[in-house]
Coordinates of C-alpha atoms in Angstrom, one line a residue:
M1 CA 102.1 126.1 48.7
R2 CA 101.8 124.6 52.2
R3 CA 103.1 127.9 53.7
V4 CA 100.4 129.9 51.8
A5 CA 97.6 127.5 52.9
A6 CA 98.8 127.7 56.5
E7 CA 98.9 131.5 56.5
R8 CA 95.4 131.7 55.0
A9 CA 94.1 129.4 57.7
K10 CA 95.7 131.5 60.4
R11 CA 94.2 134.7 59.1
L12 CA 90.7 133.1 58.9
L13 CA 91.1 131.9 62.5
I14 CA 92.1 135.3 63.8
R15 CA 89.3 137.0 61.8
S16 CA 86.7 134.7 63.3
F17 CA 87.9 135.5 66.8
L18 CA 87.7 139.2 66.2
A19 CA 84.5 139.3 64.2
P20 CA 81.3 140.5 66.0
Q21 CA 79.0 137.7 67.0
S22 CA 75.3 137.5 67.7
S23 CA 74.0 136.8 71.2
A24 CA 73.0 133.3 70.0
A25 CA 76.6 132.7 68.9
V26 CA 79.4 131.6 71.0
S27 CA 80.8 134.6 73.0
S28 CA 84.4 133.4 73.4
P29 CA 86.9 131.5 71.3
F30 CA 87.3 129.2 74.2
S31 CA 83.6 128.6 74.8
F32 CA 84.0 125.1 73.3
L33 CA 85.4 124.2 76.7
S34 CA 82.1 124.9 78.3
S35 CA 80.4 122.6 75.9
Y36 CA 83.0 120.0 76.6
S37 CA 82.5 120.4 80.3
A38 CA 78.8 120.0 80.0
A39 CA 79.2 116.9 77.9
A40 CA 81.6 115.5 80.4
M41 CA 79.2 116.2 83.3
S42 CA 76.4 114.5 81.5
T43 CA 78.5 111.3 81.4
A44 CA 80.1 111.7 84.9
S45 CA 77.7 109.1 86.4
T46 CA 79.3 106.4 84.2
P47 CA 82.6 105.3 85.8
V48 CA 85.5 105.1 83.4
V49 CA 86.7 102.0 85.2
S50 CA 84.4 99.4 86.6
L51 CA 84.5 95.7 87.6
D52 CA 83.1 95.0 84.1
S53 CA 85.9 96.8 82.4
I54 CA 89.0 95.8 84.3
N55 CA 91.2 92.9 83.4
P56 CA 89.2 89.7 84.2
K57 CA 92.4 88.0 85.3
V58 CA 92.6 90.4 88.3
L59 CA 89.0 89.4 89.3
K60 CA 90.1 85.7 89.2
C61 CA 93.1 86.4 91.4
E62 CA 92.6 85.8 95.2
Y63 CA 95.1 86.0 98.0
A64 CA 93.5 84.7 101.2
V65 CA 96.5 85.5 103.5
R66 CA 95.4 89.2 103.4
G67 CA 91.8 88.6 102.5
E68 CA 88.4 89.0 104.1
I69 CA 89.3 88.0 107.6
V70 CA 92.3 90.3 107.8
N71 CA 90.3 93.2 106.5
H72 CA 87.8 92.6 109.3
A73 CA 90.7 92.3 111.8
Q74 CA 92.0 95.7 110.8
L75 CA 88.6 97.3 111.4
L76 CA 88.5 95.7 114.8
Q77 CA 91.9 97.0 115.6
E78 CA 90.7 100.6 114.8
D79 CA 87.7 99.9 117.0
L80 CA 89.9 98.8 119.9
K81 CA 91.7 102.1 119.7
A82 CA 88.5 104.1 119.6
K83 CA 86.6 102.1 122.1
P84 CA 88.9 100.4 124.7
G85 CA 87.2 97.6 126.5
H86 CA 84.5 97.3 123.8
H87 CA 85.6 93.8 122.8
P88 CA 86.4 90.6 124.8
F89 CA 90.1 91.0 124.0
D90 CA 92.6 93.9 124.1
E91 CA 94.7 93.2 121.1
I92 CA 94.6 91.6 117.6
L93 CA 97.0 88.6 117.2
Y94 CA 97.9 88.3 113.5
C95 CA 98.5 84.6 113.2
N96 CA 97.6 84.7 109.5
I97 CA 100.9 85.4 107.9
G98 CA 104.6 84.5 108.3
N99 CA 105.7 88.0 109.5
P100 CA 107.9 87.3 112.5
Q101 CA 109.0 90.8 113.5
S102 CA 105.4 92.0 113.6
L103 CA 104.8 89.6 116.4
G104 CA 107.9 90.6 118.4
Q105 CA 110.8 88.6 116.9
Q106 CA 114.0 90.7 117.1
P107 CA 116.3 91.2 114.1
V108 CA 119.5 89.3 114.0
T109 CA 122.2 91.7 115.4
F110 CA 125.0 90.8 112.9
F111 CA 122.8 91.3 109.9
R112 CA 121.5 94.7 111.1
E113 CA 125.0 95.9 112.0
V114 CA 126.3 95.2 108.5
L115 CA 123.2 96.9 106.9
A116 CA 123.6 100.0 109.1
L117 CA 127.3 100.3 108.2
C118 CA 126.7 99.8 104.5
D119 CA 124.0 102.5 104.5
H120 CA 126.2 105.0 106.4
P121 CA 129.8 104.1 105.4
S122 CA 131.2 107.5 106.6
I123 CA 131.1 106.1 110.2
L124 CA 133.3 103.1 109.3
D125 CA 136.5 105.1 109.8
R126 CA 135.4 106.6 113.2
D127 CA 137.1 105.3 116.3
E128 CA 133.8 105.1 118.2
T129 CA 132.4 102.7 115.6
H130 CA 134.7 100.0 116.8
G131 CA 133.2 100.3 120.3
L132 CA 129.7 99.9 118.9
F133 CA 130.0 97.3 116.2
S134 CA 131.7 94.0 116.1
A135 CA 135.0 93.7 114.1
D136 CA 133.6 91.1 111.7
A137 CA 130.5 93.3 111.0
I138 CA 132.8 96.2 110.1
A139 CA 135.0 93.9 108.0
R140 CA 132.0 92.5 106.2
A141 CA 130.6 96.0 105.5
W142 CA 133.9 97.0 103.9
D143 CA 133.8 93.8 101.8
I144 CA 130.3 94.5 100.6
L145 CA 130.9 98.1 99.8
D146 CA 133.9 97.2 97.8
V147 CA 131.7 95.2 95.4
I148 CA 129.1 97.9 95.0
P149 CA 129.9 100.3 92.2
G150 CA 130.7 103.7 93.8
R151 CA 129.8 102.2 97.2
A152 CA 126.4 103.6 96.5
T153 CA 123.6 101.6 98.2
G154 CA 121.1 104.1 96.9
A155 CA 121.9 103.6 93.3
Y156 CA 120.4 101.1 90.8
S157 CA 122.4 97.9 90.4
H158 CA 122.7 95.3 87.6
S159 CA 119.3 93.9 86.9
Q160 CA 120.3 90.4 88.2
G161 CA 121.8 92.0 91.3
I162 CA 125.2 93.2 92.3
K163 CA 127.7 90.7 90.9
G164 CA 129.8 90.5 94.1
L165 CA 126.8 89.7 96.2
R166 CA 125.6 87.1 93.7
E167 CA 129.1 85.5 94.0
A168 CA 128.7 85.5 97.8
I169 CA 125.3 83.8 97.5
A170 CA 126.7 81.3 95.0
A171 CA 129.5 80.4 97.4
G172 CA 126.9 79.9 100.2
I173 CA 124.8 77.6 98.0
A174 CA 127.9 75.6 97.1
S175 CA 128.8 75.3 100.7
R176 CA 125.3 74.2 101.6
D177 CA 124.9 71.6 98.8
G178 CA 128.4 70.4 98.2
Y179 CA 128.0 71.1 94.5
P180 CA 129.2 74.2 92.4
C181 CA 127.0 77.2 91.9
N182 CA 127.4 79.8 89.2
A183 CA 126.8 83.5 90.2
D184 CA 125.4 84.0 86.7
D185 CA 122.5 81.6 87.6
I186 CA 121.4 83.9 90.5
F187 CA 118.7 86.6 90.0
L188 CA 118.3 88.8 93.1
T189 CA 114.7 89.8 93.6
D190 CA 112.5 91.7 96.1
G191 CA 111.6 88.6 98.1
A192 CA 110.8 85.3 96.4
S193 CA 107.3 86.5 95.2
P194 CA 108.6 88.6 92.2
A195 CA 110.8 85.6 91.2
V196 CA 107.7 83.4 91.1
H197 CA 105.8 85.9 89.0
M198 CA 108.8 86.1 86.6
M199 CA 108.7 82.4 86.0
M200 CA 104.9 82.4 85.5
Q201 CA 105.3 85.2 82.9
L202 CA 107.9 83.1 81.2
L203 CA 106.0 79.8 81.2
I204 CA 102.4 80.7 80.7
R205 CA 101.3 81.6 77.2
S206 CA 97.5 81.0 77.6
E207 CA 94.9 79.3 79.7
K208 CA 95.9 76.1 77.9
D209 CA 99.2 76.2 79.8
G210 CA 99.0 74.5 83.2
I211 CA 101.2 74.5 86.4
L212 CA 101.0 71.5 88.8
C213 CA 100.6 72.9 92.3
P214 CA 100.2 71.2 95.7
I215 CA 96.9 71.4 97.4
P216 CA 97.0 72.9 100.0
Q217 CA 99.3 75.5 98.5
Y218 CA 100.6 79.0 99.3
P219 CA 98.1 81.3 97.4
L220 CA 100.9 83.2 95.7
Y221 CA 100.9 80.4 93.2
S222 CA 97.2 80.3 92.5
A223 CA 97.1 84.1 92.4
S224 CA 100.1 84.4 90.0
I225 CA 98.8 81.7 87.7
A226 CA 95.5 83.5 87.5
L227 CA 97.1 86.9 86.9
H228 CA 99.2 85.5 84.1
G229 CA 96.3 83.7 82.5
G230 CA 97.3 80.0 83.0
S231 CA 95.5 77.0 84.6
L232 CA 96.3 75.6 88.0
V233 CA 96.5 71.9 87.9
P234 CA 96.1 70.6 91.5
Y235 CA 97.8 67.7 93.1
Y236 CA 96.6 66.8 96.5
L237 CA 98.9 66.2 99.4
D238 CA 97.9 63.2 101.6
E239 CA 96.9 64.5 105.0
A240 CA 96.7 61.0 106.5
S241 CA 100.4 60.4 105.8
G242 CA 101.6 63.7 107.2
W243 CA 100.9 65.6 104.0
G244 CA 102.8 63.2 101.8
L245 CA 103.5 63.9 98.2
E246 CA 102.6 60.8 96.2
I247 CA 104.0 60.4 92.7
S248 CA 100.9 58.4 91.7
E249 CA 98.8 61.5 92.4
L250 CA 101.1 63.6 90.2
K251 CA 100.7 61.2 87.4
K252 CA 97.0 61.1 87.8
Q253 CA 96.6 64.9 87.7
L254 CA 99.0 65.3 84.8
E255 CA 97.2 62.8 82.7
D256 CA 93.8 64.3 83.6
A257 CA 95.0 67.8 82.6
R258 CA 96.5 66.5 79.3
S259 CA 93.2 64.8 78.5
K260 CA 91.6 68.2 78.7
G261 CA 94.0 69.8 76.3
I262 CA 96.1 71.5 78.9
T263 CA 99.9 71.6 78.3
V264 CA 101.4 71.2 81.7
R265 CA 104.7 73.2 81.8
S266 CA 105.9 73.0 85.4
L267 CA 105.6 71.4 88.8
V268 CA 105.7 73.5 92.0
V269 CA 107.1 71.9 95.1
I270 CA 107.1 73.7 98.5
N271 CA 109.7 72.2 100.9
P272 CA 109.3 72.6 103.8
G273 CA 105.6 72.9 103.2
N274 CA 103.4 75.9 103.4
P275 CA 100.8 75.7 104.9
T276 CA 101.4 72.1 105.8
G277 CA 104.8 72.1 107.4
Q278 CA 106.1 68.7 106.1
V279 CA 109.7 68.1 105.1
L280 CA 110.4 66.0 102.1
S281 CA 112.5 62.9 102.4
E282 CA 115.5 62.4 100.0
E283 CA 113.8 59.4 98.4
N284 CA 110.6 61.4 97.7
Q285 CA 112.8 64.2 96.2
R286 CA 114.5 61.7 93.9
Q287 CA 111.1 60.5 92.7
I288 CA 110.0 64.1 92.1
I289 CA 113.1 64.8 90.0
E290 CA 112.7 61.6 88.0
F291 CA 109.1 62.5 87.3
C292 CA 110.0 66.0 86.1
K293 CA 112.8 64.7 83.9
K294 CA 110.5 62.0 82.4
E295 CA 107.6 64.4 81.7
S296 CA 109.8 67.4 80.6
L297 CA 108.5 69.7 83.4
V298 CA 110.3 72.7 84.8
L299 CA 110.7 72.1 88.5
L300 CA 109.9 75.2 90.6
A301 CA 111.4 74.6 94.1
D302 CA 110.0 76.9 96.8
E303 CA 112.7 76.5 99.5
V304 CA 112.2 79.7 101.5
Y305 CA 111.7 77.8 104.8
Q306 CA 115.0 75.8 104.5
D307 CA 116.3 77.0 107.9
N308 CA 113.0 76.1 109.7
I309 CA 113.4 72.5 110.6
Y310 CA 112.0 71.3 114.0
V311 CA 112.4 67.5 114.1
G312 CA 115.6 65.7 114.6
D313 CA 114.9 62.9 112.0
K314 CA 114.5 65.3 109.1
K315 CA 116.9 67.8 107.5
F316 CA 116.6 70.1 104.5
N317 CA 118.1 69.1 101.2
S318 CA 117.7 71.4 98.2
L319 CA 116.2 69.8 95.1
K320 CA 119.2 70.9 93.2
K321 CA 121.5 69.1 95.6
I322 CA 119.5 65.9 95.1
A323 CA 119.5 66.3 91.3
R324 CA 123.2 66.7 91.2
S325 CA 123.7 63.7 93.5
M326 CA 121.7 61.7 91.0
G327 CA 124.2 62.7 88.3
L328 CA 121.8 65.1 86.6
G329 CA 123.0 68.5 85.2
D330 CA 121.8 71.4 83.3
K331 CA 121.1 69.4 80.2
D332 CA 118.9 66.9 82.1
I333 CA 116.4 69.0 84.1
S334 CA 115.3 72.7 84.2
L335 CA 115.2 73.7 87.9
V336 CA 114.5 77.0 89.6
S337 CA 115.0 77.4 93.3
F338 CA 113.5 80.2 95.4
Q339 CA 114.9 81.6 98.6
S340 CA 113.8 84.7 100.7
V341 CA 115.1 86.7 103.7
S342 CA 111.6 86.9 105.0
K343 CA 111.5 83.5 106.7
G344 CA 114.1 81.3 108.4
Y345 CA 115.3 82.6 111.7
Y346 CA 115.9 86.0 110.2
G347 CA 112.3 87.1 109.4
E348 CA 113.3 90.2 107.6
C349 CA 110.0 90.5 105.7
G350 CA 110.0 94.2 105.2
K351 CA 113.5 94.3 103.7
R352 CA 112.2 92.4 100.6
G353 CA 115.2 90.3 99.8
G354 CA 115.4 87.1 97.9
Y355 CA 116.7 85.3 94.9
M356 CA 116.1 82.5 92.4
E357 CA 118.7 80.2 91.1
V358 CA 117.9 79.3 87.5
T359 CA 119.5 76.2 86.0
G360 CA 118.9 74.0 83.0
F361 CA 117.7 76.8 80.6
S362 CA 119.3 77.6 77.2
A363 CA 121.2 80.8 76.7
D364 CA 118.5 82.4 74.5
V365 CA 115.8 81.7 77.2
R366 CA 118.0 83.1 79.9
E367 CA 118.3 86.3 77.9
Q368 CA 114.5 86.5 78.0
I369 CA 114.5 86.0 81.8
Y370 CA 117.1 88.8 82.1
K371 CA 114.9 91.0 79.9
V372 CA 111.9 90.5 82.3
A373 CA 114.2 91.3 85.3
S374 CA 115.4 94.4 83.5
V375 CA 111.9 95.8 83.2
N376 CA 111.9 96.3 87.0
L377 CA 115.5 97.8 86.8
C378 CA 116.8 95.9 89.9
S379 CA 115.8 94.7 93.3
N380 CA 116.4 96.9 96.4
I381 CA 120.0 97.0 97.6
S382 CA 119.3 96.4 101.3
G383 CA 117.5 93.2 100.3
Q384 CA 120.4 92.1 98.1
I385 CA 122.9 92.7 101.0
L386 CA 120.7 90.7 103.4
A387 CA 120.4 87.8 100.9
S388 CA 124.2 87.6 100.8
L389 CA 124.4 87.7 104.6
V390 CA 121.8 85.0 105.1
M391 CA 123.7 82.6 102.8
N392 CA 127.0 83.6 104.4
P393 CA 126.5 84.2 108.2
P394 CA 129.4 84.5 110.7
K395 CA 131.8 81.6 110.7
P396 CA 133.6 79.9 113.7
G397 CA 136.4 82.2 114.8
D398 CA 134.5 85.4 113.9
E399 CA 133.9 87.8 116.7
S400 CA 130.1 87.6 116.2
Y401 CA 129.9 83.9 115.8
D402 CA 128.9 83.0 119.4
S403 CA 126.3 85.7 119.8
F404 CA 125.0 85.0 116.3
T405 CA 124.6 81.3 116.9
A406 CA 122.9 82.0 120.2
E407 CA 120.4 84.3 118.5
R408 CA 119.7 81.9 115.7
D409 CA 119.4 78.7 117.8
G410 CA 117.3 80.6 120.4
I411 CA 114.8 81.6 117.7
L412 CA 114.6 78.1 116.1
L413 CA 114.4 76.2 119.3
S414 CA 111.6 78.5 120.6
L415 CA 109.7 78.1 117.3
A416 CA 110.0 74.3 117.7
R417 CA 108.5 74.5 121.3
R418 CA 105.7 76.8 120.1
A419 CA 104.9 74.4 117.2
K420 CA 104.7 71.5 119.6
A421 CA 102.6 73.3 122.2
L422 CA 100.1 74.4 119.6
E423 CA 100.0 71.0 117.9
D424 CA 99.3 69.3 121.2
A425 CA 96.6 71.9 122.0
F426 CA 94.8 71.4 118.7
N427 CA 94.9 67.6 119.0
S428 CA 93.3 67.9 122.5
L429 CA 90.2 69.5 121.1
E430 CA 87.0 67.9 120.0
G431 CA 86.8 67.3 116.3
V432 CA 90.3 68.7 115.6
I433 CA 93.2 66.7 114.0
C434 CA 96.6 68.4 113.5
N435 CA 99.7 66.9 111.8
K436 CA 103.1 67.7 113.2
A437 CA 104.9 70.8 112.0
E438 CA 108.2 69.3 110.8
G439 CA 109.2 72.7 109.4
A440 CA 108.1 76.1 108.1
M441 CA 106.1 78.4 110.4
Y442 CA 102.5 77.0 110.4
L443 CA 100.1 74.4 111.6
F444 CA 97.2 73.4 109.4
P445 CA 94.7 71.6 111.7
R446 CA 91.6 70.0 110.2
I447 CA 88.4 70.9 112.0
H448 CA 85.4 68.5 111.7
L449 CA 82.7 71.2 111.8
P450 CA 79.2 70.1 112.9
K451 CA 76.5 69.9 110.3
K452 CA 74.6 72.8 112.0
A453 CA 77.7 75.0 111.8
I454 CA 78.0 74.2 108.0
E455 CA 74.3 75.1 107.6
A456 CA 74.7 78.3 109.6
A457 CA 77.7 79.3 107.3
K458 CA 75.6 78.6 104.3
A459 CA 72.8 80.8 105.7
A460 CA 75.3 83.5 106.3
N461 CA 76.5 83.2 102.6
S462 CA 79.9 82.1 103.9
V463 CA 82.3 79.2 103.4
P464 CA 82.3 77.0 106.6
D465 CA 85.9 77.5 107.6
T466 CA 85.7 81.2 106.9
F467 CA 82.6 81.3 109.1
Y468 CA 84.6 79.6 111.8
A469 CA 87.6 81.9 111.4
R470 CA 85.3 85.0 111.5
R471 CA 83.7 83.8 114.7
L472 CA 87.1 83.0 116.2
L473 CA 88.3 86.6 115.4
D474 CA 85.3 88.2 116.9
A475 CA 85.5 86.2 120.1
T476 CA 89.3 86.2 120.7
G477 CA 91.1 88.7 118.4
I478 CA 93.1 85.8 116.9
V479 CA 93.5 86.1 113.1
V480 CA 93.8 82.9 111.1
V481 CA 93.4 82.0 107.4
P482 CA 90.6 79.6 106.4
G483 CA 91.9 76.5 104.7
S484 CA 89.7 77.2 101.7
G485 CA 92.2 80.0 100.9
F486 CA 94.9 77.4 100.3
G487 CA 92.8 74.7 98.8
Q488 CA 91.8 71.4 100.5
V489 CA 90.1 68.1 99.8
P490 CA 86.4 68.9 99.1
G491 CA 84.3 68.4 102.2
T492 CA 87.2 69.0 104.6
W493 CA 87.8 72.2 106.6
H494 CA 91.1 73.6 108.0
I495 CA 92.7 76.8 109.3
R496 CA 96.3 77.9 108.9
F497 CA 97.8 79.1 112.2
T498 CA 101.3 80.6 112.5
I499 CA 103.6 79.5 115.3
L500 CA 105.0 83.0 115.5
P501 CA 103.4 84.7 118.5
Q502 CA 106.1 85.2 121.2
E503 CA 106.5 82.1 123.4
E504 CA 105.2 83.8 126.5
K505 CA 101.9 84.5 124.8
I506 CA 101.3 80.9 123.6
P507 CA 99.6 79.7 126.8
A508 CA 97.1 82.5 126.7
I509 CA 96.5 82.0 123.0
I510 CA 95.9 78.3 123.6
S511 CA 93.5 79.1 126.5
R512 CA 91.6 81.6 124.4
F513 CA 91.4 79.3 121.4
K514 CA 90.2 76.3 123.5
A515 CA 87.5 78.3 125.2
F516 CA 86.2 79.6 121.8
H517 CA 86.3 76.1 120.2
E518 CA 84.5 74.4 123.0
S519 CA 81.8 77.1 123.0
F520 CA 81.5 76.9 119.2
M521 CA 81.1 73.2 119.2
E522 CA 78.5 73.3 121.9
E523 CA 76.5 76.0 120.1
F524 CA 76.3 74.0 116.9
R525 CA 76.3 70.5 118.3
N526 CA 74.2 68.1 116.1

């Protein structure tokens, strides 16, 4: 019956195509396309996608590190090429982001030797290779290739990362902390940022779920919380005490959020601080861990600047190390630690390597984390290799050890000198107060803007510190991030300034900045 009906329909369709038609009728069996095109053209002026129709969570998301000021800087950079001498500066200095190699820092030789050999293993057996590469770089490349299935650095890996590389990272963590680390707790990611997003996906169910974040904070956190539909619960760092983290402030903000019906799921701690540069004391870390244990909060530990310590009386201790020293294990506290190859002395931002160590979660929840990781297939292999190298650099007795330590120490000591020079320069200026950078890569000076400057910003429909940063850029070519992009106590104004320009450029940058600031303050003097 169905076949008969189908054949009848087919004959009628053919007959209609072949039958003569009047001039008023459609002249072609495909003329309906013309009608469709006309209808489409009539609605072409209405965009399919508009700001009103996209995901509102995207509209709420902001990322000031690459925001308005940077966009303007990129336009100025193009203008400098097209019209040399048109501006009062001859280059744009991007002091807005922790991107060391973009400002002239050289890659660490040992790391790049191993990467090169892993990506082109056919040269490992050549005699000339031993004249170009150190013996331990060659040996390390063989070790790494032996744990990569098929020695294929261009293939997908396990979604958590290559098991042998995770084992190397776990060994490095255990050596750093003095406590065991399980390779199965390691998830290798394309830098720390995807790991943060994964945890936000896991923890945030609705806008009624909150994440305690420091203010000022790295805007990755506010952006990822917004994208995943949660609520940022701010806790303010105390600028007067060197950006101290007070437990009383945590309790206050937690209770306030709960009174509003928000379920606080997690506490974010950035140590060393970004943008604030403080390094937490062991006692403060113990207090934080006790707080999270008592309040049943997941502790998210951003520790990507762990190698960037510039003061002799402070040292980095991972929050996991402190928790284990307190006798707390997986059953006592849920803790996720983030590390990245983008920072430290290595500064390999473009290689996109990093990991998170996930502890204190049940087996069924870990399966869900693995599922989320699997959606992205795997992180890039070069980044995975670099993460293993960062956590296992050359050891005493290795051929590269002396040259490696000279490179590492040279970079870190230079960063410390740059931080001190910029700190002193800021504190010498009218209306500027700058805390010491104990670690990380930034200074976060507070600028007491004159009332007239604040009024001028308002008239320009701008936030005061953004107004200041824009004027600074136009006058000097120096790109900074307004403090409002990180959060700050209402009524205070800051800028974040990286310490990354090469050391020989620091005096000229200071001179340029001072001249601008003095002129700005004079122009808007009350």
